[in-house]
Coordinates of C-alpha atoms in Angstrom, one line a residue:
M1 CA 12.5 32.3 -10.3
S2 CA 8.9 34.0 -11.0
P3 CA 6.0 32.9 -8.5
E4 CA 3.7 33.3 -10.9
S5 CA 5.4 30.7 -13.2
E6 CA 2.2 28.6 -12.8
A7 CA -0.8 30.0 -13.0
D8 CA -3.6 29.6 -9.7
T9 CA -5.9 27.1 -10.2
P10 CA -9.8 27.3 -8.9
G11 CA -10.1 24.2 -6.0
E12 CA -13.7 23.2 -5.0
T13 CA -14.9 24.5 -2.1
A14 CA -14.7 28.3 -1.5
L15 CA -12.7 29.1 1.4
P16 CA -11.7 32.3 3.0
G17 CA -7.5 32.6 3.4
A18 CA -6.5 33.1 -0.3
L19 CA -3.4 34.8 -0.1
P20 CA -3.5 38.4 -1.3
E21 CA -0.4 39.4 -3.9
A22 CA 1.2 41.8 -1.9
L23 CA 1.9 39.5 0.7
R24 CA 2.9 36.9 -2.1
A25 CA 5.2 39.4 -3.3
E26 CA 6.5 39.7 0.2
L27 CA 6.6 36.0 1.7
V28 CA 8.8 35.5 -1.8
A29 CA 11.3 39.0 -0.6
F30 CA 11.1 36.6 2.6
R31 CA 12.3 33.2 1.6
R32 CA 14.9 35.3 -0.4
D33 CA 16.0 36.5 2.4
L34 CA 16.7 33.2 4.1
H35 CA 18.1 31.7 1.4
M36 CA 20.6 34.2 0.8
H37 CA 21.1 34.1 5.0
P38 CA 21.5 30.1 5.6
E39 CA 22.3 29.5 9.0
L40 CA 22.9 25.7 10.4
G41 CA 21.3 23.5 12.8
N42 CA 20.9 25.6 16.7
Q43 CA 22.9 28.6 15.3
E44 CA 19.7 30.4 13.3
F45 CA 19.6 33.2 15.4
R46 CA 19.8 35.5 12.5
T47 CA 16.6 33.5 11.1
T48 CA 14.4 33.2 14.5
A49 CA 15.1 37.1 14.9
A50 CA 13.2 37.9 11.6
I51 CA 10.2 35.3 11.7
K52 CA 9.4 36.5 15.1
E53 CA 10.1 40.0 14.0
R54 CA 7.5 39.4 11.8
L55 CA 5.3 37.9 13.4
E56 CA 5.1 40.6 15.9
R57 CA 4.8 43.0 13.8
A58 CA 1.4 40.9 13.0
G59 CA 0.3 41.6 16.7
L60 CA 1.2 37.9 17.7
K61 CA 3.7 36.9 20.5
P62 CA 5.4 34.3 19.5
R63 CA 7.9 32.2 21.8
V64 CA 11.7 31.7 21.1
L65 CA 12.5 27.9 22.3
P66 CA 14.5 27.5 25.5
V67 CA 17.7 26.9 23.8
G68 CA 17.7 30.3 21.5
T69 CA 16.6 29.6 18.4
G70 CA 13.4 28.1 16.7
L71 CA 10.3 29.4 18.6
V72 CA 6.2 28.7 18.5
C73 CA 3.5 31.3 18.2
D74 CA -0.3 30.6 19.5
I75 CA -2.8 32.0 17.1
G76 CA -6.4 32.4 18.4
T77 CA -5.4 31.6 22.3
G78 CA -5.4 35.0 23.3
T79 CA -2.8 34.1 25.6
E80 CA 0.4 36.1 26.6
S81 CA 2.7 33.7 27.3
G82 CA 3.0 31.8 23.8
R83 CA 2.2 29.0 26.1
W84 CA -0.9 26.7 26.2
A85 CA -3.7 27.6 28.6
G86 CA -6.4 25.4 28.5
G87 CA -9.4 25.2 26.2
P88 CA -9.5 24.1 22.9
R89 CA -6.4 21.6 21.5
M90 CA -4.8 23.2 18.3
L91 CA -3.4 22.4 14.7
A92 CA -0.2 22.6 14.7
L93 CA 2.0 23.5 11.5
R94 CA 5.4 22.6 12.1
A95 CA 8.9 24.0 9.6
D96 CA 12.3 23.4 9.7
I97 CA 14.6 26.1 10.0
D98 CA 18.7 25.6 9.4
A99 CA 20.1 25.2 6.3
L100 CA 23.0 22.6 5.2
P101 CA 27.0 22.5 5.6
I102 CA 27.6 22.7 1.3
P103 CA 28.4 25.4 -1.1
D104 CA 25.4 27.1 -2.7
T105 CA 26.6 26.3 -6.6
K106 CA 24.2 28.5 -8.6
S107 CA 26.0 30.9 -10.6
E108 CA 23.8 33.5 -11.5
C109 CA 21.2 33.8 -8.8
P110 CA 20.8 37.0 -7.5
Y111 CA 19.6 35.3 -4.4
R112 CA 22.0 32.5 -3.8
S113 CA 23.8 32.5 -0.3
S114 CA 25.7 35.1 0.8
V115 CA 27.7 32.7 3.3
P116 CA 30.5 30.5 2.4
D117 CA 29.9 26.4 2.5
R118 CA 26.1 27.2 3.8
A119 CA 22.9 26.8 1.6
H120 CA 19.2 26.2 1.8
A121 CA 19.2 22.9 -0.5
C122 CA 16.9 21.4 1.3
G123 CA 14.0 23.9 1.3
H124 CA 14.0 25.1 4.2
D125 CA 13.5 28.2 3.7
V126 CA 10.8 27.4 2.0
H127 CA 9.2 25.6 4.8
T128 CA 9.8 28.2 6.8
T129 CA 8.2 31.1 4.3
V130 CA 4.6 28.6 4.1
V131 CA 4.4 28.4 8.0
L132 CA 5.2 32.3 8.1
G133 CA 2.5 33.3 5.4
T134 CA -0.4 30.7 7.1
G135 CA 0.2 32.3 10.2
L136 CA 0.3 35.6 8.9
V137 CA -3.3 34.7 6.9
L138 CA -4.8 32.9 9.7
A139 CA -3.9 35.8 12.1
A140 CA -6.1 38.5 9.8
L141 CA -8.8 35.9 9.6
H142 CA -8.7 35.4 13.5
E143 CA -8.8 39.3 13.6
Q144 CA -12.1 39.2 11.8
G145 CA -13.7 36.3 13.4
L146 CA -13.4 33.5 11.2
L147 CA -10.8 31.3 12.1
P148 CA -12.8 29.0 14.3
R149 CA -9.8 27.1 16.4
P150 CA -6.7 28.5 17.5
V151 CA -3.8 27.3 15.9
R152 CA 0.2 26.9 16.6
L153 CA 3.2 27.4 14.3
V154 CA 6.4 25.6 14.8
F155 CA 9.8 27.3 13.5
Q156 CA 12.2 24.0 14.3
P157 CA 15.8 24.3 14.9
A158 CA 18.4 22.0 13.5
E159 CA 16.2 19.3 11.8
E160 CA 19.5 18.1 9.9
V161 CA 21.7 17.5 13.1
L162 CA 20.5 14.1 14.3
P163 CA 18.8 13.2 16.4
G164 CA 16.8 16.5 15.1
G165 CA 15.5 19.1 17.0
A166 CA 12.0 18.2 17.5
A167 CA 13.2 16.9 20.3
D168 CA 14.3 20.3 21.8
A169 CA 11.0 21.9 20.5
I170 CA 9.2 19.2 22.0
E171 CA 10.5 19.4 25.6
G172 CA 10.2 23.3 25.2
G173 CA 6.4 23.0 24.8
A174 CA 5.8 22.5 21.1
L175 CA 2.8 20.3 21.8
D176 CA 1.3 21.5 24.8
G177 CA -2.2 21.6 23.8
V178 CA -1.7 20.2 20.3
R179 CA -3.9 17.1 18.6
R180 CA -3.0 17.3 15.4
I181 CA 0.4 18.2 13.4
L182 CA 0.9 18.6 9.9
A183 CA 4.3 19.9 7.9
V184 CA 5.3 20.2 4.3
H185 CA 8.5 18.7 2.5
C186 CA 9.8 20.1 -0.3
D187 CA 9.8 17.9 -3.6
P188 CA 11.5 18.5 -6.7
R189 CA 10.1 15.8 -8.6
V190 CA 6.7 17.4 -8.2
D191 CA 5.6 20.4 -10.0
A192 CA 4.8 22.8 -8.8
G193 CA 1.1 23.5 -7.8
R194 CA 0.6 19.5 -6.8
I195 CA 1.4 17.8 -3.6
G196 CA 2.2 14.1 -2.8
L197 CA 1.0 12.6 -0.4
R198 CA 0.5 9.0 1.7
V199 CA -1.2 7.2 4.4
G200 CA 1.8 5.2 6.3
P201 CA 5.3 5.8 6.5
I202 CA 6.7 8.5 4.0
T203 CA 10.4 8.4 5.2
S204 CA 12.9 6.0 6.9
A205 CA 14.5 5.8 9.5
C206 CA 18.0 7.2 9.7
D207 CA 20.7 6.5 11.9
R208 CA 24.6 7.7 12.2
L209 CA 27.6 5.2 12.4
E210 CA 31.3 6.3 13.2
V211 CA 33.9 3.0 12.9
A212 CA 37.8 3.6 14.0
L213 CA 39.8 0.5 13.6
N214 CA 43.0 0.3 15.0
G215 CA 46.2 -1.9 14.8
P216 CA 49.8 -2.0 14.5
G217 CA 50.8 -0.4 11.4
G218 CA 54.5 -1.5 10.0
H219 CA 55.8 -1.3 6.0
T220 CA 54.1 -2.3 3.2
A221 CA 56.9 -5.0 2.1
R222 CA 56.0 -6.7 5.7
P223 CA 52.1 -6.5 5.6
H224 CA 52.8 -10.3 7.7
L225 CA 53.7 -8.7 10.8
T226 CA 50.9 -5.5 10.9
T227 CA 47.2 -5.4 11.2
D228 CA 46.3 -4.4 7.5
L229 CA 43.7 -1.4 8.3
V230 CA 43.9 -0.2 4.8
T231 CA 42.4 -3.8 3.7
A232 CA 39.9 -3.9 6.9
A233 CA 38.9 -0.4 6.3
A234 CA 37.9 -1.9 2.8
R235 CA 36.3 -5.4 3.9
V236 CA 34.2 -3.4 6.1
V237 CA 33.4 -0.6 3.3
T238 CA 32.0 -3.4 1.2
D239 CA 31.6 -6.7 3.1
V240 CA 29.0 -5.4 5.9
P241 CA 26.0 -3.4 4.0
S242 CA 26.0 -7.0 2.6
L243 CA 26.1 -9.1 5.6
V244 CA 23.5 -6.5 7.4
A245 CA 20.4 -6.6 4.4
R246 CA 20.9 -10.6 4.4
R247 CA 19.5 -10.9 8.4
V248 CA 16.9 -8.9 8.0
D249 CA 14.0 -8.9 5.4
S250 CA 14.7 -7.7 2.7
R251 CA 11.3 -5.9 2.7
S252 CA 12.5 -3.5 5.3
G253 CA 14.8 -1.8 3.0
L254 CA 17.7 -1.8 5.5
A255 CA 20.5 0.0 4.1
L256 CA 24.0 1.4 5.1
T257 CA 26.0 3.6 3.2
W258 CA 29.2 4.9 4.0
G259 CA 30.1 8.8 3.5
R260 CA 33.5 9.1 4.9
V261 CA 36.2 6.8 4.6
E262 CA 40.2 8.0 5.4
S263 CA 43.2 6.0 6.6
G264 CA 46.8 6.3 5.7
H265 CA 49.2 9.2 4.7
A266 CA 52.3 7.9 3.1
P267 CA 51.7 4.5 0.2
N268 CA 54.4 2.4 1.8
V269 CA 53.3 2.7 5.5
I270 CA 50.8 0.5 6.4
P271 CA 48.7 2.6 9.3
Q272 CA 47.3 1.9 12.7
H273 CA 44.4 3.9 12.6
A274 CA 41.6 4.2 10.0
E275 CA 38.4 5.8 10.4
L276 CA 34.7 5.4 8.6
A277 CA 31.3 7.0 8.6
G278 CA 28.1 6.4 6.9
T279 CA 24.4 6.1 7.6
V280 CA 22.2 3.5 8.5
R281 CA 18.4 4.2 6.7
C282 CA 15.2 2.1 6.9
L283 CA 12.1 1.6 6.0
D284 CA 11.0 -0.6 8.5
L285 CA 10.4 0.0 12.0
D286 CA 10.9 -3.4 13.3
A287 CA 14.1 -3.6 11.2
W288 CA 15.1 -0.2 13.1
R289 CA 15.2 -1.3 16.2
Q290 CA 16.9 -4.2 14.9
A291 CA 19.7 -2.6 13.4
P292 CA 22.6 -1.1 15.9
D293 CA 22.7 -4.9 17.2
L294 CA 23.4 -6.5 13.2
V295 CA 25.2 -3.6 12.8
V296 CA 27.7 -3.6 15.4
E297 CA 28.0 -7.5 15.3
A298 CA 28.8 -7.5 11.1
I299 CA 31.2 -5.0 11.7
D300 CA 33.5 -6.8 14.7
E301 CA 33.0 -10.0 12.5
I302 CA 34.9 -8.5 9.7
A303 CA 37.6 -6.5 12.1
N304 CA 38.2 -9.9 13.9
L305 CA 39.2 -11.1 10.9
Y306 CA 41.5 -9.1 10.1
R307 CA 43.1 -9.0 13.5
A308 CA 41.5 -5.3 13.5
K309 CA 40.3 -3.7 16.9
S310 CA 36.7 -1.8 16.3
E311 CA 35.4 1.1 18.2
I312 CA 32.2 1.8 17.0
T313 CA 29.7 4.7 17.3
Y314 CA 26.1 4.1 16.9
V315 CA 24.1 6.7 17.0
R316 CA 20.0 6.9 17.1
G317 CA 18.4 9.1 14.7
V318 CA 14.9 9.2 13.5
P319 CA 12.2 6.7 13.3
P320 CA 10.2 6.9 9.6
V321 CA 7.8 9.4 9.3
V322 CA 4.2 7.7 9.4
N323 CA 1.4 9.6 8.2
E324 CA -2.0 8.7 9.7
V325 CA -4.7 8.3 8.2
T326 CA -7.2 11.0 9.8
S327 CA -4.4 13.7 9.0
T328 CA -3.4 12.4 5.3
E329 CA -7.0 13.4 4.3
L330 CA -7.2 16.3 6.2
L331 CA -4.2 17.6 3.4
Q332 CA -6.2 16.4 0.8
A333 CA -9.2 17.8 1.4
A334 CA -7.5 21.2 1.9
M335 CA -5.3 20.9 -1.1
V336 CA -8.4 20.1 -3.0
A337 CA -10.9 22.6 -2.2
R338 CA -7.7 25.4 -3.8
R339 CA -6.6 23.4 -6.6
G340 CA -8.7 20.9 -7.5
T341 CA -8.9 16.5 -7.4
E342 CA -5.7 17.0 -9.6
S343 CA -3.4 18.6 -7.6
V344 CA -2.8 15.5 -5.3
Q345 CA -0.8 12.9 -6.5
N346 CA 0.4 9.3 -4.9
T347 CA 3.9 9.7 -3.4
E348 CA 6.1 6.7 -2.8
Q349 CA 8.2 5.9 1.0
S350 CA 11.6 7.9 0.4
L351 CA 14.7 6.8 2.3
G352 CA 15.6 10.2 3.3
G353 CA 14.8 11.2 7.1
E354 CA 13.3 13.8 9.1
D355 CA 12.7 13.8 12.6
F356 CA 9.0 15.4 11.7
S357 CA 9.0 12.0 13.1
W358 CA 9.2 12.7 16.9
Y359 CA 6.2 14.7 16.7
L360 CA 3.8 12.0 15.6
E361 CA 5.4 9.6 17.8
Q362 CA 3.1 11.6 20.3
V363 CA 0.2 13.3 18.1
P364 CA -1.1 12.5 14.9
G365 CA 0.0 14.4 11.9
A366 CA 1.1 14.0 8.5
M367 CA 3.9 15.1 6.3
A368 CA 2.6 16.7 2.5
R369 CA 5.8 16.0 0.0
L370 CA 5.3 19.9 -1.5
G371 CA 5.9 20.1 -5.2
V372 CA 8.5 22.5 -6.2
R373 CA 9.7 22.1 -9.9
P374 CA 8.8 24.3 -12.5
P375 CA 5.7 22.7 -14.8
G376 CA 7.3 21.3 -17.7
E377 CA 11.1 21.7 -16.2
R378 CA 12.9 18.0 -16.6
T379 CA 15.9 18.4 -14.7
V380 CA 15.8 18.0 -11.0
R381 CA 17.5 20.1 -8.8
D382 CA 17.7 17.4 -6.9
L383 CA 17.8 17.9 -2.6
H384 CA 21.3 18.0 -0.4
Q385 CA 22.9 19.8 -4.1
G386 CA 24.6 23.0 -4.1
D387 CA 22.3 24.6 -7.6
F388 CA 19.0 23.5 -5.2
D389 CA 16.3 26.0 -5.9
V390 CA 12.6 25.8 -6.1
D391 CA 9.8 27.2 -8.4
E392 CA 8.4 30.0 -5.5
H393 CA 4.6 29.0 -6.8
A394 CA 4.7 26.3 -4.2
I395 CA 5.0 29.2 -1.4
T396 CA 1.7 30.6 -3.0
V397 CA 0.7 26.8 -2.5
G398 CA 1.5 25.8 1.2
V399 CA 0.2 28.8 2.6
E400 CA -3.3 28.6 1.1
M401 CA -3.0 24.8 1.7
F402 CA -2.3 24.8 5.3
T403 CA -4.9 28.4 5.4
A404 CA -7.6 25.7 4.3
A405 CA -6.4 22.2 6.8
A406 CA -7.1 24.7 9.4
L407 CA -10.4 26.1 8.7
I408 CA -11.3 22.4 7.6
D409 CA -9.9 21.4 10.9
A410 CA -11.7 23.6 13.2
V411 CA -15.0 21.8 11.9
Q412 CA -14.5 18.2 11.9

């Protein structure tokens, strides 16, 4: 898609850091290269190397995270190691760099994934390119003496792997010296050229659940002599979500959704083993804290009715991303400065999970929904679908918003 699909709209405040045309074209090419070479969480070696090379070419000193993928890079600190050496605490800009284990189904796209069953179907290639482009613009401003306060770029691996690579980035020093952190996430429901914002929770908690049911099997002619695991699994699938939902305040939005159910190999044999897997999502932090006990209790209740033994693996994922007021206002001010008041719209809390929430457990911050839908297009290419793509004008919008945020934040 063309980066020029929407004309640039002047904002309300004159700020340096507009994206030069040559860099705009380079960033589109960079994003397409990432899109063609997606890598899964903790395997993003090529992606990390590409980011590192471009930052070093700009005279910066990125530092690869101890886990081997992902990196951080400070602009304006003058440090050799990339680590904070004291002085002004920084604004951090975070991007996630991993892809998804699904096939790219775009049939006529010249930059579709070249890796079987791998795709940037969540927009992480766009997030990465936006933060990279912002870093290049801010580095140029720093050389001109126009960057009043240092900024850190955080390129985080493994966002799609629960509980997320944010913990590795934080352990690797990503938040050392940081006083505020910002991020964007592609939103195919919002037109390119606009962002969605809200104060408070903007995503939901997300955990992973795996259940094994076991019992003596047998012939389907004599189910009374067996543990009927297929029926037991079916009742766990249908009854447990309802039980859990009725045991918390309905406003919490606690939802258990199954994604995998497996049992049996022959039509006339009752199996001895069944497996289920799904996710638990929740809008409310207090209900999320109760969720593991509630879910385990409900599964055991249903399994016991059918004399099935249950083995439950409940993997804590991520809490909701809760946008802090001042950080959200900073994103809004930056977007208005670049593209005017009409470029910002209210957005709803989604049931999607995002490990950006772990950063916000330690420092204030906010995430904006970056519009990637071509204006006027009615078809929504949803996230985590093989045909997902973006209007690349969003890259320009994201870069200019982040550069404005860095400049505005420096004088607050």
